[in-house]
């Protein structure tokens, strides 16, 4: 009994000060399951899901927690993690013990540093150079066993790319990308100069790189590679020296960062006798019925696993080929984003009101209204923001819809540049038309 109590995780706590801004002056305030975060719609917990891999049982458990302790929805993040929102302040202890029982809290000290994204379709569609699951298991175990790694911030990100270039494009702090020759490229930040290492040693090399980052960041307040005063270059040189000192064969090469693309939505044809289903969650969240549909489908017709993607989607692997199209229709009927036919395709939004005090509008509600008006489908993705920070905005070309004191401003952004002065309106019908026109024509 004493041993059981000793093994229980400590209750989740809220930071002392309200507000959602993260400030270097008061340290890393990124939330986790053990450290809740106050938002305007209640407390928020982030449950780390390395590689986005959840069993159907774990997914059921998160739905149950969201319904009993939170707002009833499962929210996905751009790191393939799960957020529970609208939590009461008194639920911390239960949240910590339940996520631990579900196997989602393998190390209390490392809970907030297990940010690992991985190619969601690795091993499912015949693409890529290698299956990244062994890297994922090895890296998570190494991180949890490293005293030094416990010092990483909740923002530090590892990416494991199977060679197709999807998560290589996400700007992680440390990226491993599989090569066709059996080795792996280790990339620091967005540097084109990579270190080629043997694939079997790649997880160890990634952890060493993170530990060298911590040494370089000491005293600087840097949480991510981009925060380092000297930039990524000196860090990359120091990492190569450390890898050589550890006895790893290392070669420097120039490999541009991949363009990357999220998994296509719909049926993903596999090389064997099973397929996968790839869907998006409207605005990155699923209600209880939608989440249950996904988990039941994964359990009954798939391999019992779900893979959460950094693009706020879910992949269900191992679906019997003859049933894939029929099951996709089930997910479509549940309101999930299944491909171009879905009005939610390409529509994103920050949390907005009431979850964020900075927001000038209920952006999710307004985005839903334009989708309901049939105005959302188009070529370019659209992202709705409640303020100028534009949290979660996409890369490349996209339609920017941002709330301001005089209404919404709608414009097209391409690689960080605005095509033309924004259309400003607070009239819902004008807004819907402006969004549809921008998405369809890109002008
Ligand atoms: S972009 Fe949205 S979520 Fe981010 S600070 Fe502004 S209102 Fe809040």
PDB file of C-alpha atoms in Angstrom, residues 130 135 142 176 184 186 197-208 243 246-249:
ATOM      1  CA  UNK A 130      11.926   3.362 -42.991  1.00  0.00           C
ATOM      2  CA  UNK A 135      12.905   5.440 -33.330  1.00  0.00           C
ATOM      3  CA  UNK A 142      15.948   7.691 -23.731  1.00  0.00           C
ATOM      4  CA  UNK A 176      15.780  12.893 -37.602  1.00  0.00           C
ATOM      5  CA  UNK A 184      19.636   9.215 -40.930  1.00  0.00           C
ATOM      6  CA  UNK A 186      20.155  14.812 -37.876  1.00  0.00           C
ATOM      7  CA  UNK A 197      24.481   9.232 -38.553  1.00  0.00           C
ATOM      8  CA  UNK A 198      23.764   5.481 -38.618  1.00  0.00           C
ATOM      9  CA  UNK A 199      20.008   4.917 -38.381  1.00  0.00           C
ATOM     10  CA  UNK A 200      20.366   2.571 -35.410  1.00  0.00           C
ATOM     11  CA  UNK A 201      22.139   5.294 -33.469  1.00  0.00           C
ATOM     12  CA  UNK A 202      19.753   8.056 -34.509  1.00  0.00           C
ATOM     13  CA  UNK A 203      17.641   8.215 -31.300  1.00  0.00           C
ATOM     14  CA  UNK A 204      20.794   8.416 -29.167  1.00  0.00           C
ATOM     15  CA  UNK A 205      22.140  11.132 -31.449  1.00  0.00           C
ATOM     16  CA  UNK A 206      18.873  13.096 -31.103  1.00  0.00           C
ATOM     17  CA  UNK A 207      18.998  12.936 -27.317  1.00  0.00           C
ATOM     18  CA  UNK A 208      22.672  13.991 -27.304  1.00  0.00           C
ATOM     19  CA  UNK A 243      28.606  12.815 -31.427  1.00  0.00           C
ATOM     20  CA  UNK A 246      30.631   9.560 -28.186  1.00  0.00           C
ATOM     21  CA  UNK A 247      32.072   7.320 -30.886  1.00  0.00           C
ATOM     22  CA  UNK A 248      29.381   7.802 -33.506  1.00  0.00           C
ATOM     23  CA  UNK A 249      30.451   7.958 -37.155  1.00  0.00           C
TER      24      UNK A 249
END
